[in-house]
Amino acid sequence: MDLIAQLEAEQIAALGKDIPDFKAGDTIRVGYKVTEGSRTRVQNYEGVCISRKNGSGIAGSFTVRKISFGEGVERVFPLYSTNIDSITVVRRGRVRRAKLYYLRSRRGKSARIAEVSNYKPKADAEA
């Protein structure tokens, strides 16, 4: 393991966050900390993960797309952000692409993603 990867692994361990195993096509619920005045609360943002960038490293991020009042809304979250309270996988989607940018031009039934019925967690995720 080279020096940069070792430093990155130490930083991730220091944060102590457990990120679930998810990929593009999965419907996820992100609990994001919102500050309103002096108080903070957790606001859930649920949608389809359409991309993941920079893998699972410290600089990783993911994009979540949802339809809000008939309008498509996308939001990019840093994977190890301190403002993220929780990430929950709601359902696993079966897709054949790493980036689902084609969903931006789809509406209704053509924008649906089939659910994975035989999902098995990765071996390193269990340990």
XYZ file of C-alpha atoms in Angstrom:
127
model
C 0.000 0.000 0.000
C 1.483 3.337 -1.004
C 1.735 6.341 1.294
C -1.259 8.262 -0.111
C -3.597 5.269 0.169
C -2.362 4.667 3.707
C -3.059 8.276 4.740
C -6.476 8.110 3.122
C -7.299 4.894 4.988
C -6.273 6.515 8.289
C -8.507 9.532 7.621
C -11.474 7.296 6.776
C -10.900 5.273 9.967
C -10.726 8.490 12.013
C -14.123 9.596 10.681
C -15.683 6.322 11.847
C -18.533 6.345 9.324
C -20.090 3.141 8.058
C -21.048 3.623 4.419
C -23.407 0.935 3.082
C -22.633 -0.936 -0.127
C -24.560 0.921 -2.845
C -24.059 1.679 -6.517
C -25.734 3.507 -9.367
C -29.361 2.401 -9.774
C -30.010 1.905 -6.069
C -32.684 3.968 -4.357
C -31.107 5.498 -1.279
C -32.231 7.728 1.567
C -29.663 10.275 2.718
C -30.180 11.889 6.118
C -28.627 15.329 5.683
C -28.090 17.742 8.579
C -29.765 21.085 7.887
C -29.093 24.142 10.039
C -32.001 26.565 10.413
C -31.049 29.476 12.605
C -29.579 28.043 15.788
C -31.012 24.529 15.604
C -30.096 21.626 13.360
C -32.328 18.853 12.123
C -31.955 15.850 9.832
C -33.708 16.143 6.471
C -34.143 12.965 4.431
C -33.383 13.119 0.709
C -34.590 9.981 -1.060
C -33.929 9.210 -4.698
C -32.043 7.126 -7.238
C -28.261 7.156 -7.105
C -27.295 7.998 -10.689
C -23.518 8.130 -10.260
C -20.591 7.569 -7.932
C -17.323 9.382 -8.396
C -13.839 8.544 -7.028
C -14.944 5.179 -5.649
C -14.990 4.732 -1.896
C -12.012 6.992 -1.134
C -12.044 10.077 1.048
C -12.736 12.295 -1.981
C -15.641 10.127 -3.179
C -19.051 11.584 -3.955
C -22.392 10.379 -5.265
C -25.301 11.998 -7.087
C -28.908 11.371 -6.069
C -31.821 12.237 -8.369
C -35.431 12.550 -7.300
C -38.623 14.000 -8.736
C -39.943 16.826 -6.558
C -43.343 18.315 -7.483
C -42.947 17.148 -11.087
C -39.450 18.606 -11.454
C -36.247 16.547 -11.492
C -33.815 17.527 -8.731
C -30.245 16.245 -8.461
C -27.927 16.671 -5.535
C -24.274 15.731 -5.153
C -23.172 14.504 -1.724
C -19.569 13.999 -0.600
C -19.330 10.415 0.635
C -17.608 11.246 3.934
C -19.286 14.600 4.607
C -19.775 15.544 8.245
C -23.231 16.865 7.316
C -24.451 13.410 6.294
C -26.156 11.750 9.246
C -27.024 8.437 7.594
C -27.208 6.645 4.251
C -29.831 3.903 3.903
C -30.399 1.675 0.876
C -34.156 1.499 0.246
C -34.057 -0.819 -2.797
C -31.418 -2.258 -5.096
C -31.717 -1.496 -8.784
C -30.568 -3.691 -11.662
C -28.684 -1.548 -14.176
C -25.942 -2.152 -16.723
C -24.299 1.260 -16.582
C -22.100 3.022 -14.046
C -23.583 6.460 -14.781
C -27.337 6.776 -15.286
C -27.383 10.228 -16.881
C -29.904 8.965 -19.463
C -32.575 9.117 -16.730
C -32.506 12.916 -17.023
C -34.390 12.775 -20.305
C -36.795 10.005 -19.225
C -40.195 10.446 -17.588
C -42.704 8.013 -16.118
C -42.532 4.300 -16.926
C -39.393 4.559 -19.068
C -37.503 5.992 -16.078
C -38.215 2.953 -13.897
C -35.413 0.667 -12.750
C -35.938 -3.051 -12.147
C -35.270 -4.285 -8.629
C -32.551 -6.836 -7.837
C -34.077 -9.907 -6.245
C -30.867 -11.903 -5.670
C -28.573 -9.336 -4.036
C -25.608 -10.721 -2.103
C -23.389 -8.392 -0.055
C -19.724 -8.308 -0.944
C -17.382 -10.474 1.143
C -15.326 -7.495 2.419
C -18.500 -5.618 3.419
C -19.454 -8.355 5.886
C -16.105 -8.402 7.688
